[in-house]
Structures are given as structure tokens and as C-alpha cells.
PDB file of C-alpha atoms in Angstrom:
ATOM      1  CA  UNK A 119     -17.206   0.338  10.833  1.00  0.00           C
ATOM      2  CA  UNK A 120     -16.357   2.831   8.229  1.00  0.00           C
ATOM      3  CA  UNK A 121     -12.852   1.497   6.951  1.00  0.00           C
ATOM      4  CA  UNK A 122     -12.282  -0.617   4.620  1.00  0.00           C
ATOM      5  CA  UNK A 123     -12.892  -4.984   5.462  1.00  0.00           C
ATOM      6  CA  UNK A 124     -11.912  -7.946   3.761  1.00  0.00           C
ATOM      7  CA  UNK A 125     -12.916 -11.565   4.146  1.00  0.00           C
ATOM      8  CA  UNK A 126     -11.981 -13.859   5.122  1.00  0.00           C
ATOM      9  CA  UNK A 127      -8.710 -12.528   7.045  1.00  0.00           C
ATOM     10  CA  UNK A 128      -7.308 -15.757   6.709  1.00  0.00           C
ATOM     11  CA  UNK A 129      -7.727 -19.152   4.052  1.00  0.00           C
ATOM     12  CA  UNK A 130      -6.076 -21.756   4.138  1.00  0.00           C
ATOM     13  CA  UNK A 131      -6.305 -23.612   0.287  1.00  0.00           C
ATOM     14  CA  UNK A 132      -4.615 -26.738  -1.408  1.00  0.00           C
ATOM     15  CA  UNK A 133      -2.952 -26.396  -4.185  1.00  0.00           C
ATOM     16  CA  UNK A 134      -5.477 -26.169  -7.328  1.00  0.00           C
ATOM     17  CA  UNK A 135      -8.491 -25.089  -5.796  1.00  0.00           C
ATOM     18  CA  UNK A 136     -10.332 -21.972  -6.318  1.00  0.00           C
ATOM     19  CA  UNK A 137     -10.362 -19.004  -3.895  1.00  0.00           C
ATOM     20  CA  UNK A 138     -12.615 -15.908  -3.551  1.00  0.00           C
ATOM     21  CA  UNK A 139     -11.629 -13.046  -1.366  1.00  0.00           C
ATOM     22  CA  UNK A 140     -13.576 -10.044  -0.759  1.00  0.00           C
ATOM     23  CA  UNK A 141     -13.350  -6.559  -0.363  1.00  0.00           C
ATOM     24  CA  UNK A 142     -15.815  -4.258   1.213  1.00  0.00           C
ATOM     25  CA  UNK A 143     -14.185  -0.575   0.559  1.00  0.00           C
ATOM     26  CA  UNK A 144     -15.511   2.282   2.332  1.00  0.00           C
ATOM     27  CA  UNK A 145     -19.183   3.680   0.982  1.00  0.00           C
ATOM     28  CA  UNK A 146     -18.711   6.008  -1.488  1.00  0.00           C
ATOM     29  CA  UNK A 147     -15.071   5.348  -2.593  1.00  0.00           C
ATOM     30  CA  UNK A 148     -14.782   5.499  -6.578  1.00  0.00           C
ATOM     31  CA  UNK A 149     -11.408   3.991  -6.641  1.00  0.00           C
ATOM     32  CA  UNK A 150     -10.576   0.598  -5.575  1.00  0.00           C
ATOM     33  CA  UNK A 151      -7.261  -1.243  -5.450  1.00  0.00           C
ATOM     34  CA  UNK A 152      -5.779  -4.945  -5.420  1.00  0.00           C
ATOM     35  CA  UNK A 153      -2.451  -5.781  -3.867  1.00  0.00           C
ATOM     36  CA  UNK A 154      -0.196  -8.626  -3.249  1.00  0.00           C
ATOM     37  CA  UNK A 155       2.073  -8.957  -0.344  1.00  0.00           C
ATOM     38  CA  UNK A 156       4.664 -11.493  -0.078  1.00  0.00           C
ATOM     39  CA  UNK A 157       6.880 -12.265   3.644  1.00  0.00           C
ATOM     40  CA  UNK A 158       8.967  -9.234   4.170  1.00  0.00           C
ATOM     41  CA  UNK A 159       7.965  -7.127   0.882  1.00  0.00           C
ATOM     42  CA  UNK A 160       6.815  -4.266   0.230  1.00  0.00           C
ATOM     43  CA  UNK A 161       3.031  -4.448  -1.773  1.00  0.00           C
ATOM     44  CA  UNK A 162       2.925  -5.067  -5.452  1.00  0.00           C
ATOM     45  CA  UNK A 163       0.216  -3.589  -7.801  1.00  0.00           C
ATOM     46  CA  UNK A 164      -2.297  -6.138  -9.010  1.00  0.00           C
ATOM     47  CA  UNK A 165      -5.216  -4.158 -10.362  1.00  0.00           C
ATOM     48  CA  UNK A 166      -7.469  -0.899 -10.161  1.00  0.00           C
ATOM     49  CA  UNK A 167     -10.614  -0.429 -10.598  1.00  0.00           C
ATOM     50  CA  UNK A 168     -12.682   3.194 -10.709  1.00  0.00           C
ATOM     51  CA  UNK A 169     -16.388   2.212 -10.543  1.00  0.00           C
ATOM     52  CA  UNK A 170     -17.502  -0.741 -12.125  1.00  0.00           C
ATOM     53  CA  UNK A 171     -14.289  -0.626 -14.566  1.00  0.00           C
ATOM     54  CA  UNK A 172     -11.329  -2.206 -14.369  1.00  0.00           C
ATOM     55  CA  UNK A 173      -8.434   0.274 -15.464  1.00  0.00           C
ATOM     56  CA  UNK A 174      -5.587  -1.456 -15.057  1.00  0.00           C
ATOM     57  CA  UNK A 175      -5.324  -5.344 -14.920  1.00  0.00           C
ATOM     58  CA  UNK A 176      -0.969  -4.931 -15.167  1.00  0.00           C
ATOM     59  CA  UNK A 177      -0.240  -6.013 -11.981  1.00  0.00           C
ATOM     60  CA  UNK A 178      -1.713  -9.358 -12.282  1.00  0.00           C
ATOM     61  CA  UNK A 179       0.252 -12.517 -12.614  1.00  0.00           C
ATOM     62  CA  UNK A 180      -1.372 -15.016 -14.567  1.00  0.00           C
ATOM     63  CA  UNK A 181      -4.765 -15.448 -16.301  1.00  0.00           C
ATOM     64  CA  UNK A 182      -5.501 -17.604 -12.804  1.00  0.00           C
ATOM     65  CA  UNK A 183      -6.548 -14.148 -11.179  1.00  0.00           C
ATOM     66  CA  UNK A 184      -9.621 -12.253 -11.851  1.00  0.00           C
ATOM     67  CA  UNK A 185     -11.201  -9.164 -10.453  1.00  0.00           C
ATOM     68  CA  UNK A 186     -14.593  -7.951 -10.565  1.00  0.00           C
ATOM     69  CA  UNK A 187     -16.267  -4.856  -8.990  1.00  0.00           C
ATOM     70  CA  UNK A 188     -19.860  -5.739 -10.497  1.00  0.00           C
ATOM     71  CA  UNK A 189     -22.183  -2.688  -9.268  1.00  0.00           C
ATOM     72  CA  UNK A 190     -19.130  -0.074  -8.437  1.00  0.00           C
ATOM     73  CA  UNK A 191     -18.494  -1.441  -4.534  1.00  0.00           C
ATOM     74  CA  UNK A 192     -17.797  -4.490  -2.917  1.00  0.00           C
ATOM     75  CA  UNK A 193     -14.890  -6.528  -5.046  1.00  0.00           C
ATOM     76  CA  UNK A 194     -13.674  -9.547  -5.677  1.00  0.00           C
ATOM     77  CA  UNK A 195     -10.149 -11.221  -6.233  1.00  0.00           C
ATOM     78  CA  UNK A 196     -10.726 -15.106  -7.325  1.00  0.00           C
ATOM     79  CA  UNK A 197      -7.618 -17.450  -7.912  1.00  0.00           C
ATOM     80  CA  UNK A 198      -7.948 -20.352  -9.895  1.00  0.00           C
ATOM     81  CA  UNK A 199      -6.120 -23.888  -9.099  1.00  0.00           C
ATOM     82  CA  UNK A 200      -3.926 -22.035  -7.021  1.00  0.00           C
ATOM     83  CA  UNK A 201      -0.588 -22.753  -6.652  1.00  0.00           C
ATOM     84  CA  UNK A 202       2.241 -22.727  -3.276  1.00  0.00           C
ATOM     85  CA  UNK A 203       3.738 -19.409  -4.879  1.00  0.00           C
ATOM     86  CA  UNK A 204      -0.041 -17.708  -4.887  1.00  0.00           C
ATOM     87  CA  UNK A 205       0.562 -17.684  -0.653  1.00  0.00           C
ATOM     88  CA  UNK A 206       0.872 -13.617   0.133  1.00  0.00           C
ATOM     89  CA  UNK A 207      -1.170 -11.603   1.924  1.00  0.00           C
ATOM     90  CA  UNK A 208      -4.381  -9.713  -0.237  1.00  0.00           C
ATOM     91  CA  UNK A 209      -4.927  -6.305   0.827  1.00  0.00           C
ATOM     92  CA  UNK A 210      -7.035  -4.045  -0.897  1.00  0.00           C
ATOM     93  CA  UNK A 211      -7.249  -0.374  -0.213  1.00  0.00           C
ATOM     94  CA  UNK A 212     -10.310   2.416  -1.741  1.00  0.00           C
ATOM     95  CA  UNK A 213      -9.307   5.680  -2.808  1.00  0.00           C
ATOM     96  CA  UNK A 214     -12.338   8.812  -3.078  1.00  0.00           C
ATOM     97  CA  UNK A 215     -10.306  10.062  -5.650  1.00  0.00           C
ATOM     98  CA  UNK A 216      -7.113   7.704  -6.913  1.00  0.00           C
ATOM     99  CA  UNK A 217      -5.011   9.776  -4.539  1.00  0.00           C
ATOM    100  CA  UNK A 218      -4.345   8.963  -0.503  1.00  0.00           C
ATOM    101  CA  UNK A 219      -5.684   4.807  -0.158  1.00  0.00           C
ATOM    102  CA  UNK A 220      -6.999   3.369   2.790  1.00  0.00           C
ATOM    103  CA  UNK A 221      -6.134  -0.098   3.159  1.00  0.00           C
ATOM    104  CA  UNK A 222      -7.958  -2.658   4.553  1.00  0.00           C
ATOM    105  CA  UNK A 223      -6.274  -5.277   7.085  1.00  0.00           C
ATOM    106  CA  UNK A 224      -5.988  -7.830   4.409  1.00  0.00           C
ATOM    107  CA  UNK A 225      -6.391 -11.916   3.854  1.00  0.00           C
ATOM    108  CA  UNK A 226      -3.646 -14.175   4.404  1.00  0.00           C
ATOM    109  CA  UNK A 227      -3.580 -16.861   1.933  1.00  0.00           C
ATOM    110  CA  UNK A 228      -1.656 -19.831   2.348  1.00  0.00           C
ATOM    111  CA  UNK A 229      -1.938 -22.815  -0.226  1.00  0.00           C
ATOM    112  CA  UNK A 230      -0.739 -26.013   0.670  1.00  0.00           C
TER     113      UNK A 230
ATOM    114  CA  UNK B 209       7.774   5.349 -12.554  1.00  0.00           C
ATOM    115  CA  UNK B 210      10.370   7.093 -10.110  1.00  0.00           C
ATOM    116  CA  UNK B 211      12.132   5.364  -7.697  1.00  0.00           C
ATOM    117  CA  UNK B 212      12.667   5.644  -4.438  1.00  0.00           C
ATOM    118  CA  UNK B 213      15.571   4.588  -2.325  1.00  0.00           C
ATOM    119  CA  UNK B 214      15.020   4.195   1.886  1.00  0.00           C
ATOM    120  CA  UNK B 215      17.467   2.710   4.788  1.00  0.00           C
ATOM    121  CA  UNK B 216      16.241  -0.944   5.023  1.00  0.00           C
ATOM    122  CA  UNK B 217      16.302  -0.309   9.025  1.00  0.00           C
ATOM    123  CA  UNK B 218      16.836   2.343  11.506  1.00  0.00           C
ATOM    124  CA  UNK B 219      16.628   2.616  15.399  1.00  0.00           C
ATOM    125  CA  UNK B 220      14.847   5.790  17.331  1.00  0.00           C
ATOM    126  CA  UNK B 221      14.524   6.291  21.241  1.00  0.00           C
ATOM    127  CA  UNK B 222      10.798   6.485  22.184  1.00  0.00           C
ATOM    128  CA  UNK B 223       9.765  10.414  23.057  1.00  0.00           C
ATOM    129  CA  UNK B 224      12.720  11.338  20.609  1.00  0.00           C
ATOM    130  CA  UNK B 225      11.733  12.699  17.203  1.00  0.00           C
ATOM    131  CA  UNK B 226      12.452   9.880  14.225  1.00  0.00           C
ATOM    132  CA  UNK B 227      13.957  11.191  10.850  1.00  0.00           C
ATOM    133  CA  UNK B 228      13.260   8.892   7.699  1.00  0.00           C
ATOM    134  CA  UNK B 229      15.198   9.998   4.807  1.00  0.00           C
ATOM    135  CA  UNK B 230      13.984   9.272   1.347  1.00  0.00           C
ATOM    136  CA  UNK B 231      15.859   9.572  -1.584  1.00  0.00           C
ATOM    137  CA  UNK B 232      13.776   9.984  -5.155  1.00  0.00           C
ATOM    138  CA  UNK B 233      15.828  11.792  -7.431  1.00  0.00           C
ATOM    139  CA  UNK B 234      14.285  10.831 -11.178  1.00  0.00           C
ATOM    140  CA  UNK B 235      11.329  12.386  -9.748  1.00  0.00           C
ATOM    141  CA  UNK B 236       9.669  14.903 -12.381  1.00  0.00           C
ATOM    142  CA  UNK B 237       7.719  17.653 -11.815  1.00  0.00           C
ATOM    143  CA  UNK B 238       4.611  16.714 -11.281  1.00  0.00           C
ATOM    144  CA  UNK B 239       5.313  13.497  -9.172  1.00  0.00           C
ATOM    145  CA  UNK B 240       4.029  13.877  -5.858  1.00  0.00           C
ATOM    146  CA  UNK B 241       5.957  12.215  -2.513  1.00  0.00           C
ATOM    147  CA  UNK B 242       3.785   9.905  -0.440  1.00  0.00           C
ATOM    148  CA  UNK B 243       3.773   8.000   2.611  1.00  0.00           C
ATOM    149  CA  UNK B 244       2.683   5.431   4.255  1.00  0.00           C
ATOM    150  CA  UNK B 245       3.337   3.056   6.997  1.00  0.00           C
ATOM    151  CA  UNK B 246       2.480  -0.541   8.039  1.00  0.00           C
ATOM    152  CA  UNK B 247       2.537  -1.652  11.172  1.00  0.00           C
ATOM    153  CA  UNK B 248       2.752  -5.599  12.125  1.00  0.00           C
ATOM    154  CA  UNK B 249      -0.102  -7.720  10.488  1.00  0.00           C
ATOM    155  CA  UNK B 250      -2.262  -4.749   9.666  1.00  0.00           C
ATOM    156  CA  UNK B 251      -2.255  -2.864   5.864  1.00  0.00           C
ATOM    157  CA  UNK B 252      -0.391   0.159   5.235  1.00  0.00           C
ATOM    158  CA  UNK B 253      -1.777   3.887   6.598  1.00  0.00           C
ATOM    159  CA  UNK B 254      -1.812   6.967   4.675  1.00  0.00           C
ATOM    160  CA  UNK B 255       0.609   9.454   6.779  1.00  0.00           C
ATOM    161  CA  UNK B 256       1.241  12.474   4.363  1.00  0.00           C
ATOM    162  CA  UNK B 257       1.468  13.719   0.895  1.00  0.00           C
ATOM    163  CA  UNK B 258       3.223  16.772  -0.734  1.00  0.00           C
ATOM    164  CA  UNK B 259       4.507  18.052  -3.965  1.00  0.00           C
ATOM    165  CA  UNK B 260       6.963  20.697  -3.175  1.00  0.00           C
ATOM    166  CA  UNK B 261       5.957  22.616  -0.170  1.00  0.00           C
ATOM    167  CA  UNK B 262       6.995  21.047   3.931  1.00  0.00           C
ATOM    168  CA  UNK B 263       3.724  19.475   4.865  1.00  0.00           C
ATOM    169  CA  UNK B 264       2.742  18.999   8.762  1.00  0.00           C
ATOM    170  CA  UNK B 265      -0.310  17.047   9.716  1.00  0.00           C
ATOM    171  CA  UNK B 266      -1.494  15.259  13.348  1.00  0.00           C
ATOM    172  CA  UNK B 267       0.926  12.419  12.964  1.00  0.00           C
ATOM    173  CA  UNK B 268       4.226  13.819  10.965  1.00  0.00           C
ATOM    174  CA  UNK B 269       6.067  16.085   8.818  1.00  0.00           C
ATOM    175  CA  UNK B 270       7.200  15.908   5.233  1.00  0.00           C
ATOM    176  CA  UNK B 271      10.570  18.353   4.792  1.00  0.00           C
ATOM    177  CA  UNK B 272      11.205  17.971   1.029  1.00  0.00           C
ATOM    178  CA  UNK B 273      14.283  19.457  -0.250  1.00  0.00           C
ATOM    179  CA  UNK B 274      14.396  22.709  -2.946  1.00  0.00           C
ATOM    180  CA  UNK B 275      15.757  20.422  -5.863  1.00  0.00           C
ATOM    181  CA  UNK B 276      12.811  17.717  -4.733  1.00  0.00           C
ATOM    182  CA  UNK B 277      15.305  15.143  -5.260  1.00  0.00           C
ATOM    183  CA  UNK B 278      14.918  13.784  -1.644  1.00  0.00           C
ATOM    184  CA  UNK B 279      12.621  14.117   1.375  1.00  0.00           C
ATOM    185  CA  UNK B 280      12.463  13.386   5.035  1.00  0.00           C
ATOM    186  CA  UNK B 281       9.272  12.145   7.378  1.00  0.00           C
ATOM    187  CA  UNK B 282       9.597  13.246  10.768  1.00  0.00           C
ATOM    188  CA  UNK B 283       8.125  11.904  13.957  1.00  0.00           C
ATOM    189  CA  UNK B 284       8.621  14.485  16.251  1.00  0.00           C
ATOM    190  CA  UNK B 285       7.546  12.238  19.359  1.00  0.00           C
ATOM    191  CA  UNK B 286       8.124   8.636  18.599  1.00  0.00           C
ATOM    192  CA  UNK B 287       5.895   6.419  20.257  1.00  0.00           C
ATOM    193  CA  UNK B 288       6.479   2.545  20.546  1.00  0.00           C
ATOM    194  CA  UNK B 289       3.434   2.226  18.380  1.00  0.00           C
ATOM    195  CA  UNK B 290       5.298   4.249  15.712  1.00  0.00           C
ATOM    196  CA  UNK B 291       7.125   0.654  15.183  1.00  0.00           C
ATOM    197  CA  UNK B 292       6.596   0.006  11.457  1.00  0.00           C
ATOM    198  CA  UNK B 293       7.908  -0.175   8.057  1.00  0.00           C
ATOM    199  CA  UNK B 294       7.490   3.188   6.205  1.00  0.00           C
ATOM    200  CA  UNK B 295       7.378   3.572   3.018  1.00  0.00           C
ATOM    201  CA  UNK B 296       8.079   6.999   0.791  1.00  0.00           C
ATOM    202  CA  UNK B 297       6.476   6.683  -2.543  1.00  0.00           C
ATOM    203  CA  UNK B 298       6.424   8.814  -5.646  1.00  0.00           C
ATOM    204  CA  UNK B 299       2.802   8.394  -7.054  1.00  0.00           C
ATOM    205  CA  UNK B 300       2.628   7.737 -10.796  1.00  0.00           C
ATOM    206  CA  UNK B 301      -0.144   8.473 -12.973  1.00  0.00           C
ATOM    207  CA  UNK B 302      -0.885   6.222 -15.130  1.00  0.00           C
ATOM    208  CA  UNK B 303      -5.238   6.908 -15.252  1.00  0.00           C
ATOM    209  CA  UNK B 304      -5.242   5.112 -11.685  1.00  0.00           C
ATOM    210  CA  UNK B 305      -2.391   6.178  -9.949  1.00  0.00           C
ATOM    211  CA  UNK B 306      -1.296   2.931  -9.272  1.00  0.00           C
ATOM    212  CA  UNK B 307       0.819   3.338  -6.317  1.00  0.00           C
ATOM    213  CA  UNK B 308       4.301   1.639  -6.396  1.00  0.00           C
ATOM    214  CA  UNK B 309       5.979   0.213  -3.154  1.00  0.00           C
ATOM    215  CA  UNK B 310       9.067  -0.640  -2.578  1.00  0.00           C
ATOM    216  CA  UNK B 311      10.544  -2.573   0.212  1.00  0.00           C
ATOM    217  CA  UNK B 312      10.326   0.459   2.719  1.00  0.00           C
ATOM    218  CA  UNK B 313      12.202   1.521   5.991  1.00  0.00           C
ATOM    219  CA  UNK B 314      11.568  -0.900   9.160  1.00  0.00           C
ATOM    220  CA  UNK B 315      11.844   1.713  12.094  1.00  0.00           C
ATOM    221  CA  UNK B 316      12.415   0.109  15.624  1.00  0.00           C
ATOM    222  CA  UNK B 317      11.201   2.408  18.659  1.00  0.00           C
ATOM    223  CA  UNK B 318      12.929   1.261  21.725  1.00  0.00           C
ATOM    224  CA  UNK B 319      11.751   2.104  25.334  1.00  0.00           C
TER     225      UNK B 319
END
């Protein structure tokens, strides 16, 4: 398809193991974005990257999370010893230009 | 970053048109207005963008007013697939305009 995927859509983790979720964005996209979702909010911010580079790492909340975006396309968002309050949904959206985002459908995480 | 400020919840008869208000008035000037919807279990959608000018694409309208201090999306047909939690978002720069949510405006379409 040509939107943006991410896998797995759902993971189901216990508390203080490690989790890897991917993000396929759509070919060509420079820009690619991290967000966290919690039950009945709005996305927060976790981190941008244009390329290979990672801009912007604010967004993240602990040194447990880490992004990579290796050769410039797919990405991903690992958690380490996760914990009950790291349960949101992970979307990630790509951007041609940092402007309009197109979201993929997400991954629900849910740690145990 | 400037804020926005939504109704958490509004109603809208389908085949009626559906008027979100948005209010963002620290905006500066060259802050654009944004939105974007979510429907149930999927991730947000890019709807429409504008600076200063009304804006009218395939799915909605942006009406933003002379002083830019608020803006309104319009639906002009609601559909009970419009159902969905909109948001209106300023877009910062900061090198990756990092896009800032906030907790949006869950519109109900009723048959």
C-alpha cells in the first residue's frame, strides 16, 4: 500500500522487557515522526527525525526509549524494561517536507 | 508554541454542515492553522492547512478570521463517518515542525 504501516498493531509486554516497534513511512518521505497516545488524549511529541538524523529527541520520556532511522526509511521505537505507564498507543506519521503528516494506524502497547 | 483552545464535544445532524470553532489567539505571524482528525482506532488525517487566507479542499473548509486569532473547520455535508475527534493545531517551527496536539474536539454525527 502506499501509506504509512507499523508493526506489530498490537503487543502485549510484561513489565521490564524490551519492545521494538516499527515504522514503515511512505517511500520517499524525508521527515519522520514518533508519537505517544495515551486513552482519551490527544498525541504527544516524542521525536523527529529528517533522514537518517534525529532532530529532536524532546518529546521522549526517559533514557528507556530510543529511536533510530538507520539508512533514512524504515524506523524504529525500542523501550527498555518497560513499565505499566509505557501502555499508549505508538503512531508514527512521515512528512515529504515537515509540513502536512500522514499517520500510520499505530501499535497498541499494553505492558502488564 | 501557541495554543489552541476547542469544545471538548459537539453534536451535528448527518447531511447538515458541522462548524468546529478553534480558538488560537497567541498565534504570531507566521504560525500556520492545521487540522486534523482521528477517527476510532485509526491515526489522525491531514484535513487542511492555511495561514491567513479561507482554504476549501475535497473534504472541508478553513474560515480563519481577519485578526487570525480564531478559525472555524466546516463540514458542509456531515457524514456519519465524519465521527471523530478533530483537532486545530498551530504548527511550530522548531527545525522539525514538531506538531503539538491538544486534546481536540470529539464531534458526534447522529442519523
Amino acid at each position: 500500500g502506499a501509506g504509512v504501516s507499523q508493526s506489530p498493531r498490537y503487543k502485549v509486554a510484561k513489565r521490564g522487557q524490551d519492545v521494538a516497534l516499527r515504522c514503515d513511512p511512505i517511500s520517499g518521505h524525508v521527515s519522520l515522526f514518533w508519537y505517544q497516545q495515551a486513552l482519551g488524549q490527544g498525541p504527544e511529541f516524542l521525536t523527529y527525525f529528517q533522514n537518517e538524523a534525529q532532530l529532536d529527541k524532546s518529546g521522549l520520556p526517559s533514557d528507556r526509549f530510543f529511536a533510530e532511522r538507520p539508512e533514512g526509511s524504515v524506523s524504529t521505537l525500542k523501550i527498555q524494561r518497560t513499565q505499566q505507564e509505557d501502555s499508549a498507543v505508538y503512531l508514527c506519521a512521515s512528512s515529504p517536507s515537515g509540513g502536512s503528516k500522514y499517520f500510520g494506524p499505530g501499535t497498541r502497547l499494553t505492558v502488564l | 508554541d501557541a495554543k489552541t483552545t476547542q469544545p471538548p464535544s459537539m453534536d451535528c445532524a448527518e447531511g447538515r454542515a458541522a462548524n468546529l470553532p478553534c480558538n488560537h489567539s497567541t498565534i504570531s505571524g507566521n504560525e500556520y492553522v492545521y487540522w486534523y482528525r482521528q477517527i476510532h482506532s485509526q491515526g489522525p488525517q491531514y484535513i487542511i492547512h492555511g495561514l491567513k487566507n479561507n482554504e476549501t479542499n475535497e473534504m472541508a473548509s478553513l474560515i480563519i478570521t481577519e485578526d487570525r486569532k480564531s478559525s472555524t473547520l466546516i463540514l458542509p455535508h456531515a457524514t456519519l463517518r465524519d465521527t471523530a475527534v478533530y483537532y486545530c493545531i498551530v504548527r511550530e517551527y522548531t527545525g522539525g515542525f514538531k506538531t503539538i496536539f491538544g486534546a481536540g474536539t470529539r464531534l458526534f454525527v447522529k442519523a
